[in-house]
PDB file of C-alpha atoms in Angstrom:
ATOM      1  CA  UNK A   1       0.000   0.000   0.000  1.00  0.00           C
ATOM      2  CA  UNK A   2       1.471   3.371  -0.989  1.00  0.00           C
ATOM      3  CA  UNK A   3       1.544   6.359   1.335  1.00  0.00           C
ATOM      4  CA  UNK A   4      -0.933   8.272  -0.837  1.00  0.00           C
ATOM      5  CA  UNK A   5      -3.276   5.282  -0.903  1.00  0.00           C
ATOM      6  CA  UNK A   6      -2.933   5.000   2.855  1.00  0.00           C
ATOM      7  CA  UNK A   7      -3.897   8.649   3.254  1.00  0.00           C
ATOM      8  CA  UNK A   8      -6.991   8.091   1.134  1.00  0.00           C
ATOM      9  CA  UNK A   9      -8.012   4.993   3.077  1.00  0.00           C
ATOM     10  CA  UNK A  10      -7.444   6.735   6.380  1.00  0.00           C
ATOM     11  CA  UNK A  11      -9.467   9.725   5.242  1.00  0.00           C
ATOM     12  CA  UNK A  12     -12.365   7.454   4.316  1.00  0.00           C
ATOM     13  CA  UNK A  13     -12.317   5.169   7.342  1.00  0.00           C
ATOM     14  CA  UNK A  14     -11.161   7.318  10.230  1.00  0.00           C
ATOM     15  CA  UNK A  15     -11.353  10.925   9.115  1.00  0.00           C
ATOM     16  CA  UNK A  16      -7.566  11.165   9.190  1.00  0.00           C
ATOM     17  CA  UNK A  17      -7.239  14.241   7.006  1.00  0.00           C
ATOM     18  CA  UNK A  18     -10.245  15.921   8.608  1.00  0.00           C
ATOM     19  CA  UNK A  19      -8.794  15.237  12.046  1.00  0.00           C
ATOM     20  CA  UNK A  20      -5.357  16.611  11.190  1.00  0.00           C
ATOM     21  CA  UNK A  21      -6.585  19.678   9.318  1.00  0.00           C
ATOM     22  CA  UNK A  22      -9.015  20.322  12.151  1.00  0.00           C
ATOM     23  CA  UNK A  23      -6.063  20.826  14.481  1.00  0.00           C
ATOM     24  CA  UNK A  24      -4.617  23.626  12.377  1.00  0.00           C
ATOM     25  CA  UNK A  25      -5.046  26.935  14.270  1.00  0.00           C
ATOM     26  CA  UNK A  26      -7.450  29.513  12.839  1.00  0.00           C
ATOM     27  CA  UNK A  27      -4.576  31.752  11.865  1.00  0.00           C
ATOM     28  CA  UNK A  28      -3.157  28.891   9.802  1.00  0.00           C
ATOM     29  CA  UNK A  29       0.438  27.747   9.528  1.00  0.00           C
ATOM     30  CA  UNK A  30       3.406  29.543   8.063  1.00  0.00           C
ATOM     31  CA  UNK A  31       4.731  28.251   4.775  1.00  0.00           C
ATOM     32  CA  UNK A  32       7.304  25.949   6.374  1.00  0.00           C
ATOM     33  CA  UNK A  33       4.753  24.630   8.841  1.00  0.00           C
ATOM     34  CA  UNK A  34       2.404  23.996   5.923  1.00  0.00           C
ATOM     35  CA  UNK A  35       5.167  21.935   4.319  1.00  0.00           C
ATOM     36  CA  UNK A  36       5.373  19.780   7.438  1.00  0.00           C
ATOM     37  CA  UNK A  37       1.591  19.362   7.431  1.00  0.00           C
ATOM     38  CA  UNK A  38       1.655  18.293   3.788  1.00  0.00           C
ATOM     39  CA  UNK A  39       4.196  15.580   4.582  1.00  0.00           C
ATOM     40  CA  UNK A  40       2.048  14.355   7.476  1.00  0.00           C
ATOM     41  CA  UNK A  41      -0.950  14.126   5.181  1.00  0.00           C
ATOM     42  CA  UNK A  42       0.730  12.505   2.197  1.00  0.00           C
ATOM     43  CA  UNK A  43       3.224  10.184   3.904  1.00  0.00           C
ATOM     44  CA  UNK A  44       1.644   9.149   7.210  1.00  0.00           C
ATOM     45  CA  UNK A  45       3.266   5.736   7.403  1.00  0.00           C
ATOM     46  CA  UNK A  46       6.746   7.031   6.733  1.00  0.00           C
ATOM     47  CA  UNK A  47       6.655   9.988   9.113  1.00  0.00           C
ATOM     48  CA  UNK A  48       4.908   8.027  11.858  1.00  0.00           C
ATOM     49  CA  UNK A  49       8.089   5.948  12.133  1.00  0.00           C
ATOM     50  CA  UNK A  50      10.553   8.790  11.480  1.00  0.00           C
ATOM     51  CA  UNK A  51      12.599  10.906  13.829  1.00  0.00           C
ATOM     52  CA  UNK A  52      12.012  14.658  13.942  1.00  0.00           C
ATOM     53  CA  UNK A  53      15.174  15.089  11.877  1.00  0.00           C
ATOM     54  CA  UNK A  54      13.929  12.664   9.215  1.00  0.00           C
ATOM     55  CA  UNK A  55      10.528  14.385   9.102  1.00  0.00           C
ATOM     56  CA  UNK A  56      12.311  17.723   8.735  1.00  0.00           C
ATOM     57  CA  UNK A  57      14.333  16.389   5.815  1.00  0.00           C
ATOM     58  CA  UNK A  58      11.177  15.125   4.082  1.00  0.00           C
ATOM     59  CA  UNK A  59       9.522  18.529   4.489  1.00  0.00           C
ATOM     60  CA  UNK A  60      12.625  20.513   3.560  1.00  0.00           C
ATOM     61  CA  UNK A  61      12.711  22.372   6.895  1.00  0.00           C
ATOM     62  CA  UNK A  62      14.765  22.234  10.081  1.00  0.00           C
ATOM     63  CA  UNK A  63      14.004  20.221  13.229  1.00  0.00           C
ATOM     64  CA  UNK A  64      12.880  23.316  15.137  1.00  0.00           C
ATOM     65  CA  UNK A  65      10.162  23.908  12.536  1.00  0.00           C
ATOM     66  CA  UNK A  66       8.900  20.341  12.955  1.00  0.00           C
ATOM     67  CA  UNK A  67       8.696  20.844  16.723  1.00  0.00           C
ATOM     68  CA  UNK A  68       6.940  24.207  16.379  1.00  0.00           C
ATOM     69  CA  UNK A  69       4.457  22.731  13.913  1.00  0.00           C
ATOM     70  CA  UNK A  70       3.671  19.874  16.296  1.00  0.00           C
ATOM     71  CA  UNK A  71       3.030  22.421  19.045  1.00  0.00           C
ATOM     72  CA  UNK A  72       0.868  24.543  16.732  1.00  0.00           C
ATOM     73  CA  UNK A  73      -1.237  21.416  16.103  1.00  0.00           C
ATOM     74  CA  UNK A  74      -1.807  21.058  19.841  1.00  0.00           C
ATOM     75  CA  UNK A  75       0.902  18.581  20.856  1.00  0.00           C
ATOM     76  CA  UNK A  76       3.771  19.029  23.305  1.00  0.00           C
ATOM     77  CA  UNK A  77       6.281  18.102  20.612  1.00  0.00           C
ATOM     78  CA  UNK A  78       7.135  15.732  17.807  1.00  0.00           C
ATOM     79  CA  UNK A  79       7.034  12.516  19.871  1.00  0.00           C
ATOM     80  CA  UNK A  80       3.465  13.157  21.043  1.00  0.00           C
ATOM     81  CA  UNK A  81       2.306  14.036  17.523  1.00  0.00           C
ATOM     82  CA  UNK A  82       4.101  11.004  16.122  1.00  0.00           C
ATOM     83  CA  UNK A  83       2.432   8.659  18.624  1.00  0.00           C
ATOM     84  CA  UNK A  84      -1.089   9.739  17.726  1.00  0.00           C
ATOM     85  CA  UNK A  85      -0.244   9.897  14.035  1.00  0.00           C
ATOM     86  CA  UNK A  86       0.940   6.277  14.148  1.00  0.00           C
ATOM     87  CA  UNK A  87      -2.130   5.178  16.116  1.00  0.00           C
ATOM     88  CA  UNK A  88      -4.440   6.816  13.582  1.00  0.00           C
ATOM     89  CA  UNK A  89      -2.467   5.415  10.671  1.00  0.00           C
ATOM     90  CA  UNK A  90      -2.736   1.887  12.086  1.00  0.00           C
ATOM     91  CA  UNK A  91      -6.450   2.335  12.832  1.00  0.00           C
ATOM     92  CA  UNK A  92      -7.012   3.040   9.140  1.00  0.00           C
ATOM     93  CA  UNK A  93      -5.617  -0.358   8.110  1.00  0.00           C
ATOM     94  CA  UNK A  94      -7.328  -3.703   7.757  1.00  0.00           C
ATOM     95  CA  UNK A  95      -6.111  -6.625   9.869  1.00  0.00           C
ATOM     96  CA  UNK A  96      -3.887  -8.065   7.073  1.00  0.00           C
ATOM     97  CA  UNK A  97      -2.467  -4.594   6.391  1.00  0.00           C
ATOM     98  CA  UNK A  98      -1.552  -4.191  10.067  1.00  0.00           C
ATOM     99  CA  UNK A  99       0.230  -7.534  10.016  1.00  0.00           C
ATOM    100  CA  UNK A 100       2.204  -6.438   6.929  1.00  0.00           C
ATOM    101  CA  UNK A 101       2.989  -2.992   8.344  1.00  0.00           C
ATOM    102  CA  UNK A 102       4.222  -4.488  11.612  1.00  0.00           C
ATOM    103  CA  UNK A 103       6.427  -7.158  10.045  1.00  0.00           C
ATOM    104  CA  UNK A 104       9.685  -7.199  12.012  1.00  0.00           C
ATOM    105  CA  UNK A 105      12.836  -9.126  11.255  1.00  0.00           C
ATOM    106  CA  UNK A 106      14.623 -11.185  13.903  1.00  0.00           C
ATOM    107  CA  UNK A 107      13.452 -12.397  17.281  1.00  0.00           C
ATOM    108  CA  UNK A 108      10.018 -10.969  18.030  1.00  0.00           C
ATOM    109  CA  UNK A 109      10.023 -11.886  21.724  1.00  0.00           C
ATOM    110  CA  UNK A 110      12.756  -9.425  22.622  1.00  0.00           C
ATOM    111  CA  UNK A 111      11.424  -6.865  20.146  1.00  0.00           C
ATOM    112  CA  UNK A 112       7.991  -7.038  21.758  1.00  0.00           C
ATOM    113  CA  UNK A 113       9.426  -6.504  25.235  1.00  0.00           C
ATOM    114  CA  UNK A 114      11.480  -3.538  24.026  1.00  0.00           C
ATOM    115  CA  UNK A 115       8.434  -1.988  22.346  1.00  0.00           C
ATOM    116  CA  UNK A 116       6.452  -2.318  25.573  1.00  0.00           C
ATOM    117  CA  UNK A 117       9.270  -0.700  27.539  1.00  0.00           C
ATOM    118  CA  UNK A 118       9.415   2.156  25.040  1.00  0.00           C
ATOM    119  CA  UNK A 119       5.641   2.622  25.194  1.00  0.00           C
ATOM    120  CA  UNK A 120       5.666   2.610  28.988  1.00  0.00           C
ATOM    121  CA  UNK A 121       8.427   5.226  28.956  1.00  0.00           C
ATOM    122  CA  UNK A 122       6.336   7.437  26.657  1.00  0.00           C
ATOM    123  CA  UNK A 123       3.302   6.884  28.871  1.00  0.00           C
ATOM    124  CA  UNK A 124       5.288   7.787  31.977  1.00  0.00           C
ATOM    125  CA  UNK A 125       6.395  11.070  30.399  1.00  0.00           C
ATOM    126  CA  UNK A 126       3.022  12.191  29.167  1.00  0.00           C
ATOM    127  CA  UNK A 127       0.464  10.753  31.597  1.00  0.00           C
ATOM    128  CA  UNK A 128      -1.288  13.431  33.656  1.00  0.00           C
ATOM    129  CA  UNK A 129      -1.523  12.181  37.226  1.00  0.00           C
ATOM    130  CA  UNK A 130      -4.360  14.605  37.947  1.00  0.00           C
ATOM    131  CA  UNK A 131      -6.368  13.036  35.130  1.00  0.00           C
ATOM    132  CA  UNK A 132      -5.932   9.588  36.698  1.00  0.00           C
ATOM    133  CA  UNK A 133      -7.002  11.019  40.042  1.00  0.00           C
ATOM    134  CA  UNK A 134     -10.097  12.582  38.439  1.00  0.00           C
ATOM    135  CA  UNK A 135     -11.174   9.222  37.020  1.00  0.00           C
ATOM    136  CA  UNK A 136     -10.534   7.433  40.327  1.00  0.00           C
ATOM    137  CA  UNK A 137     -12.534   9.993  42.300  1.00  0.00           C
ATOM    138  CA  UNK A 138     -15.376   9.858  39.769  1.00  0.00           C
ATOM    139  CA  UNK A 139     -15.523   6.074  40.193  1.00  0.00           C
ATOM    140  CA  UNK A 140     -15.554   6.473  43.983  1.00  0.00           C
ATOM    141  CA  UNK A 141     -18.462   8.924  43.807  1.00  0.00           C
ATOM    142  CA  UNK A 142     -20.465   7.008  41.193  1.00  0.00           C
ATOM    143  CA  UNK A 143     -23.736   5.192  41.837  1.00  0.00           C
ATOM    144  CA  UNK A 144     -22.508   2.500  39.475  1.00  0.00           C
ATOM    145  CA  UNK A 145     -19.602   2.071  37.055  1.00  0.00           C
ATOM    146  CA  UNK A 146     -19.912   0.544  33.589  1.00  0.00           C
ATOM    147  CA  UNK A 147     -16.682  -0.531  31.864  1.00  0.00           C
ATOM    148  CA  UNK A 148     -16.751  -1.286  28.125  1.00  0.00           C
ATOM    149  CA  UNK A 149     -13.983  -3.379  26.578  1.00  0.00           C
ATOM    150  CA  UNK A 150     -13.778  -5.447  23.384  1.00  0.00           C
ATOM    151  CA  UNK A 151     -11.394  -7.924  21.798  1.00  0.00           C
ATOM    152  CA  UNK A 152      -8.070  -8.501  23.505  1.00  0.00           C
ATOM    153  CA  UNK A 153      -8.614  -5.325  25.516  1.00  0.00           C
ATOM    154  CA  UNK A 154     -11.241  -7.148  27.534  1.00  0.00           C
ATOM    155  CA  UNK A 155      -8.156  -8.040  29.603  1.00  0.00           C
ATOM    156  CA  UNK A 156      -7.683  -4.365  30.508  1.00  0.00           C
ATOM    157  CA  UNK A 157     -11.377  -3.913  31.283  1.00  0.00           C
ATOM    158  CA  UNK A 158     -11.505  -7.093  33.371  1.00  0.00           C
ATOM    159  CA  UNK A 159      -8.450  -6.076  35.405  1.00  0.00           C
ATOM    160  CA  UNK A 160      -9.892  -2.616  36.008  1.00  0.00           C
ATOM    161  CA  UNK A 161     -13.331  -3.946  36.960  1.00  0.00           C
ATOM    162  CA  UNK A 162     -11.930  -6.669  39.239  1.00  0.00           C
ATOM    163  CA  UNK A 163      -9.770  -4.248  41.194  1.00  0.00           C
ATOM    164  CA  UNK A 164     -12.440  -1.535  41.372  1.00  0.00           C
ATOM    165  CA  UNK A 165     -14.731  -4.096  43.023  1.00  0.00           C
ATOM    166  CA  UNK A 166     -11.946  -5.322  45.284  1.00  0.00           C
ATOM    167  CA  UNK A 167     -11.385  -1.713  46.390  1.00  0.00           C
ATOM    168  CA  UNK A 168     -15.019  -1.640  47.529  1.00  0.00           C
ATOM    169  CA  UNK A 169     -16.891  -0.022  44.634  1.00  0.00           C
ATOM    170  CA  UNK A 170     -19.543  -1.339  42.236  1.00  0.00           C
ATOM    171  CA  UNK A 171     -18.341  -1.985  38.679  1.00  0.00           C
ATOM    172  CA  UNK A 172     -19.631  -4.023  35.744  1.00  0.00           C
ATOM    173  CA  UNK A 173     -17.514  -5.021  32.743  1.00  0.00           C
ATOM    174  CA  UNK A 174     -19.517  -5.353  29.504  1.00  0.00           C
ATOM    175  CA  UNK A 175     -18.164  -7.357  26.556  1.00  0.00           C
ATOM    176  CA  UNK A 176     -21.306  -8.170  24.560  1.00  0.00           C
ATOM    177  CA  UNK A 177     -23.196  -5.603  22.457  1.00  0.00           C
ATOM    178  CA  UNK A 178     -26.641  -6.833  23.509  1.00  0.00           C
ATOM    179  CA  UNK A 179     -25.619  -6.688  27.160  1.00  0.00           C
ATOM    180  CA  UNK A 180     -24.149  -3.254  26.506  1.00  0.00           C
ATOM    181  CA  UNK A 181     -27.428  -1.956  25.076  1.00  0.00           C
ATOM    182  CA  UNK A 182     -29.319  -3.294  28.100  1.00  0.00           C
ATOM    183  CA  UNK A 183     -26.798  -1.818  30.529  1.00  0.00           C
ATOM    184  CA  UNK A 184     -26.823   1.595  28.861  1.00  0.00           C
ATOM    185  CA  UNK A 185     -30.612   1.670  29.094  1.00  0.00           C
ATOM    186  CA  UNK A 186     -30.215   1.749  32.895  1.00  0.00           C
ATOM    187  CA  UNK A 187     -27.599   4.507  33.032  1.00  0.00           C
ATOM    188  CA  UNK A 188     -28.558   7.525  35.121  1.00  0.00           C
ATOM    189  CA  UNK A 189     -26.922  10.779  36.242  1.00  0.00           C
ATOM    190  CA  UNK A 190     -24.273   9.948  38.812  1.00  0.00           C
ATOM    191  CA  UNK A 191     -23.054   6.877  36.921  1.00  0.00           C
ATOM    192  CA  UNK A 192     -19.653   6.533  35.273  1.00  0.00           C
ATOM    193  CA  UNK A 193     -18.873   4.864  31.943  1.00  0.00           C
ATOM    194  CA  UNK A 194     -15.262   3.944  31.111  1.00  0.00           C
ATOM    195  CA  UNK A 195     -14.756   3.158  27.407  1.00  0.00           C
ATOM    196  CA  UNK A 196     -11.637   1.108  26.590  1.00  0.00           C
ATOM    197  CA  UNK A 197     -10.879   0.845  22.882  1.00  0.00           C
ATOM    198  CA  UNK A 198      -7.700   0.596  20.819  1.00  0.00           C
ATOM    199  CA  UNK A 199      -6.723   0.241  17.171  1.00  0.00           C
ATOM    200  CA  UNK A 200     -10.110   0.412  15.409  1.00  0.00           C
ATOM    201  CA  UNK A 201     -12.963   1.883  17.411  1.00  0.00           C
ATOM    202  CA  UNK A 202     -16.137  -0.194  17.813  1.00  0.00           C
ATOM    203  CA  UNK A 203     -19.287   1.686  16.818  1.00  0.00           C
ATOM    204  CA  UNK A 204     -21.069   0.218  19.844  1.00  0.00           C
ATOM    205  CA  UNK A 205     -18.481   1.894  22.093  1.00  0.00           C
ATOM    206  CA  UNK A 206     -19.115   5.299  20.503  1.00  0.00           C
ATOM    207  CA  UNK A 207     -22.886   4.844  20.705  1.00  0.00           C
ATOM    208  CA  UNK A 208     -22.683   3.822  24.372  1.00  0.00           C
ATOM    209  CA  UNK A 209     -20.466   6.805  25.215  1.00  0.00           C
ATOM    210  CA  UNK A 210     -22.796   9.220  23.428  1.00  0.00           C
ATOM    211  CA  UNK A 211     -25.896   7.757  25.073  1.00  0.00           C
ATOM    212  CA  UNK A 212     -24.315   7.713  28.542  1.00  0.00           C
ATOM    213  CA  UNK A 213     -23.234  11.336  28.170  1.00  0.00           C
ATOM    214  CA  UNK A 214     -26.718  12.376  27.036  1.00  0.00           C
ATOM    215  CA  UNK A 215     -28.153  10.680  30.137  1.00  0.00           C
ATOM    216  CA  UNK A 216     -25.934  12.701  32.461  1.00  0.00           C
ATOM    217  CA  UNK A 217     -23.287  10.082  33.233  1.00  0.00           C
ATOM    218  CA  UNK A 218     -19.604  10.936  33.369  1.00  0.00           C
ATOM    219  CA  UNK A 219     -17.734   9.325  30.470  1.00  0.00           C
ATOM    220  CA  UNK A 220     -14.009   8.590  30.338  1.00  0.00           C
ATOM    221  CA  UNK A 221     -12.108   6.991  27.453  1.00  0.00           C
ATOM    222  CA  UNK A 222      -8.884   4.976  27.488  1.00  0.00           C
ATOM    223  CA  UNK A 223      -7.641   4.785  23.905  1.00  0.00           C
ATOM    224  CA  UNK A 224      -4.640   5.212  21.634  1.00  0.00           C
ATOM    225  CA  UNK A 225      -6.263   7.770  19.296  1.00  0.00           C
ATOM    226  CA  UNK A 226      -9.091  10.051  20.336  1.00  0.00           C
ATOM    227  CA  UNK A 227     -11.646   9.881  17.526  1.00  0.00           C
ATOM    228  CA  UNK A 228     -13.745  13.068  17.290  1.00  0.00           C
ATOM    229  CA  UNK A 229     -16.955  11.188  18.124  1.00  0.00           C
ATOM    230  CA  UNK A 230     -15.520   9.538  21.243  1.00  0.00           C
ATOM    231  CA  UNK A 231     -13.737  12.702  22.367  1.00  0.00           C
ATOM    232  CA  UNK A 232     -16.963  14.693  22.004  1.00  0.00           C
ATOM    233  CA  UNK A 233     -18.843  12.268  24.263  1.00  0.00           C
ATOM    234  CA  UNK A 234     -16.089  11.876  26.872  1.00  0.00           C
ATOM    235  CA  UNK A 235     -15.337  14.210  29.739  1.00  0.00           C
ATOM    236  CA  UNK A 236     -11.686  13.155  29.568  1.00  0.00           C
ATOM    237  CA  UNK A 237      -9.630  11.026  27.176  1.00  0.00           C
ATOM    238  CA  UNK A 238      -6.494   9.198  28.319  1.00  0.00           C
ATOM    239  CA  UNK A 239      -4.218   8.615  25.334  1.00  0.00           C
ATOM    240  CA  UNK A 240      -2.257   5.387  25.746  1.00  0.00           C
ATOM    241  CA  UNK A 241       0.347   3.987  23.320  1.00  0.00           C
ATOM    242  CA  UNK A 242      -0.731   0.525  22.188  1.00  0.00           C
ATOM    243  CA  UNK A 243       1.428  -0.394  19.224  1.00  0.00           C
ATOM    244  CA  UNK A 244       2.927  -3.883  19.172  1.00  0.00           C
ATOM    245  CA  UNK A 245       5.604  -5.366  16.944  1.00  0.00           C
ATOM    246  CA  UNK A 246       3.248  -7.873  15.292  1.00  0.00           C
ATOM    247  CA  UNK A 247      -0.442  -7.893  14.435  1.00  0.00           C
ATOM    248  CA  UNK A 248      -1.485  -7.735  18.088  1.00  0.00           C
ATOM    249  CA  UNK A 249      -1.717  -4.383  19.909  1.00  0.00           C
ATOM    250  CA  UNK A 250       0.186  -4.115  23.171  1.00  0.00           C
ATOM    251  CA  UNK A 251      -1.717  -4.693  26.399  1.00  0.00           C
ATOM    252  CA  UNK A 252       0.997  -3.497  28.783  1.00  0.00           C
ATOM    253  CA  UNK A 253       0.393   0.299  28.708  1.00  0.00           C
ATOM    254  CA  UNK A 254      -3.390  -0.092  28.983  1.00  0.00           C
ATOM    255  CA  UNK A 255      -3.007  -2.398  31.982  1.00  0.00           C
ATOM    256  CA  UNK A 256      -0.566   0.070  33.543  1.00  0.00           C
ATOM    257  CA  UNK A 257      -3.151   2.855  33.308  1.00  0.00           C
ATOM    258  CA  UNK A 258      -5.858   0.590  34.769  1.00  0.00           C
ATOM    259  CA  UNK A 259      -3.547  -0.152  37.698  1.00  0.00           C
ATOM    260  CA  UNK A 260      -2.764   3.554  38.133  1.00  0.00           C
ATOM    261  CA  UNK A 261      -6.497   4.299  38.382  1.00  0.00           C
ATOM    262  CA  UNK A 262      -7.144   1.670  41.053  1.00  0.00           C
ATOM    263  CA  UNK A 263      -4.003   2.720  42.954  1.00  0.00           C
ATOM    264  CA  UNK A 264      -5.517   6.196  43.279  1.00  0.00           C
ATOM    265  CA  UNK A 265      -8.927   4.693  44.022  1.00  0.00           C
ATOM    266  CA  UNK A 266      -7.538   2.815  47.020  1.00  0.00           C
ATOM    267  CA  UNK A 267      -6.549   6.138  48.624  1.00  0.00           C
ATOM    268  CA  UNK A 268      -9.923   7.884  48.240  1.00  0.00           C
ATOM    269  CA  UNK A 269     -11.485   6.037  51.185  1.00  0.00           C
ATOM    270  CA  UNK A 270      -8.760   3.799  52.663  1.00  0.00           C
ATOM    271  CA  UNK A 271     -11.045   2.407  55.377  1.00  0.00           C
ATOM    272  CA  UNK A 272     -13.661   1.332  52.824  1.00  0.00           C
ATOM    273  CA  UNK A 273     -11.010  -0.365  50.718  1.00  0.00           C
ATOM    274  CA  UNK A 274      -9.507  -2.072  53.773  1.00  0.00           C
ATOM    275  CA  UNK A 275     -12.884  -3.495  54.787  1.00  0.00           C
ATOM    276  CA  UNK A 276     -13.575  -4.667  51.249  1.00  0.00           C
ATOM    277  CA  UNK A 277     -10.232  -6.453  50.940  1.00  0.00           C
ATOM    278  CA  UNK A 278     -10.655  -8.097  54.350  1.00  0.00           C
ATOM    279  CA  UNK A 279     -14.146  -9.292  53.382  1.00  0.00           C
ATOM    280  CA  UNK A 280     -12.796 -10.692  50.116  1.00  0.00           C
ATOM    281  CA  UNK A 281      -9.964 -12.436  51.946  1.00  0.00           C
ATOM    282  CA  UNK A 282     -12.481 -14.076  54.270  1.00  0.00           C
ATOM    283  CA  UNK A 283     -14.447 -15.447  51.321  1.00  0.00           C
ATOM    284  CA  UNK A 284     -11.294 -16.612  49.551  1.00  0.00           C
ATOM    285  CA  UNK A 285     -10.591 -18.726  52.645  1.00  0.00           C
ATOM    286  CA  UNK A 286     -14.226 -19.849  52.919  1.00  0.00           C
ATOM    287  CA  UNK A 287     -14.224 -21.065  49.299  1.00  0.00           C
ATOM    288  CA  UNK A 288     -10.730 -22.544  49.612  1.00  0.00           C
ATOM    289  CA  UNK A 289      -9.530 -20.604  46.593  1.00  0.00           C
ATOM    290  CA  UNK A 290      -5.885 -20.273  47.503  1.00  0.00           C
ATOM    291  CA  UNK A 291      -3.472 -23.163  47.242  1.00  0.00           C
ATOM    292  CA  UNK A 292      -1.617 -23.819  50.487  1.00  0.00           C
ATOM    293  CA  UNK A 293       1.795 -25.381  50.527  1.00  0.00           C
ATOM    294  CA  UNK A 294       1.947 -28.450  52.810  1.00  0.00           C
ATOM    295  CA  UNK A 295       4.081 -27.997  55.881  1.00  0.00           C
ATOM    296  CA  UNK A 296       7.320 -29.883  55.900  1.00  0.00           C
ATOM    297  CA  UNK A 297       7.874 -31.906  59.037  1.00  0.00           C
TER     298      UNK A 297
END
């Protein structure tokens, strides 16, 4: 697939060009900034894997211009722009295209671990701790919490839901569209909906977020690329790198954010969380869930 063909496909399937042009400030960009924008639009695959220096060379400008253009588009710098650009580029591809785009030579085990470490480092630099606290406090104050997760990212939703409940708060993880529709029909003001979606966004997730918002619930999204529809429905969007080295998106950064949320949640009402954990521990013993090593005489 050529870069120009990719741009066309992305524009059709994910509003790539509309999204990027929509970030251009009203006053526009200077001529050199416009050159950078043109490269982003026409060669998304290439620049999404390029350094700032390589992007500058493609646009015929210097590195400082690339950085200033990224900032003019609403990002802290090139690395943040590049991350979302790559996420949106990948979301425009079909499953076979993703597999081809992510083809890596050599040992994939080590490459996968290194990619996760790189993504976690990016996440650590850019994650707003106050945003995580806001989500945790919203969950603590909610009448009920609905967590939406699909595909492999059910793992992230399940981990979040399990630990929210263990911390002493009500949470339901929804994986099935019919169940989702039924659950959304019961959403009221004071509820919280957490939408977890990566790579290509499920329409059911967008519909649920929009409906929950219209019903007065607080909506939060954990995703790698904030689509306009999801961003419009959500109170806050947490952008999380999720690129893997093969066909499969990475789970590690999403799980890290889920753990960060419940870590904050455990401090909102420590006594409530302590009682909940003690009650759970009692039932674990009652049901004989935990394996006990035999004593050695």
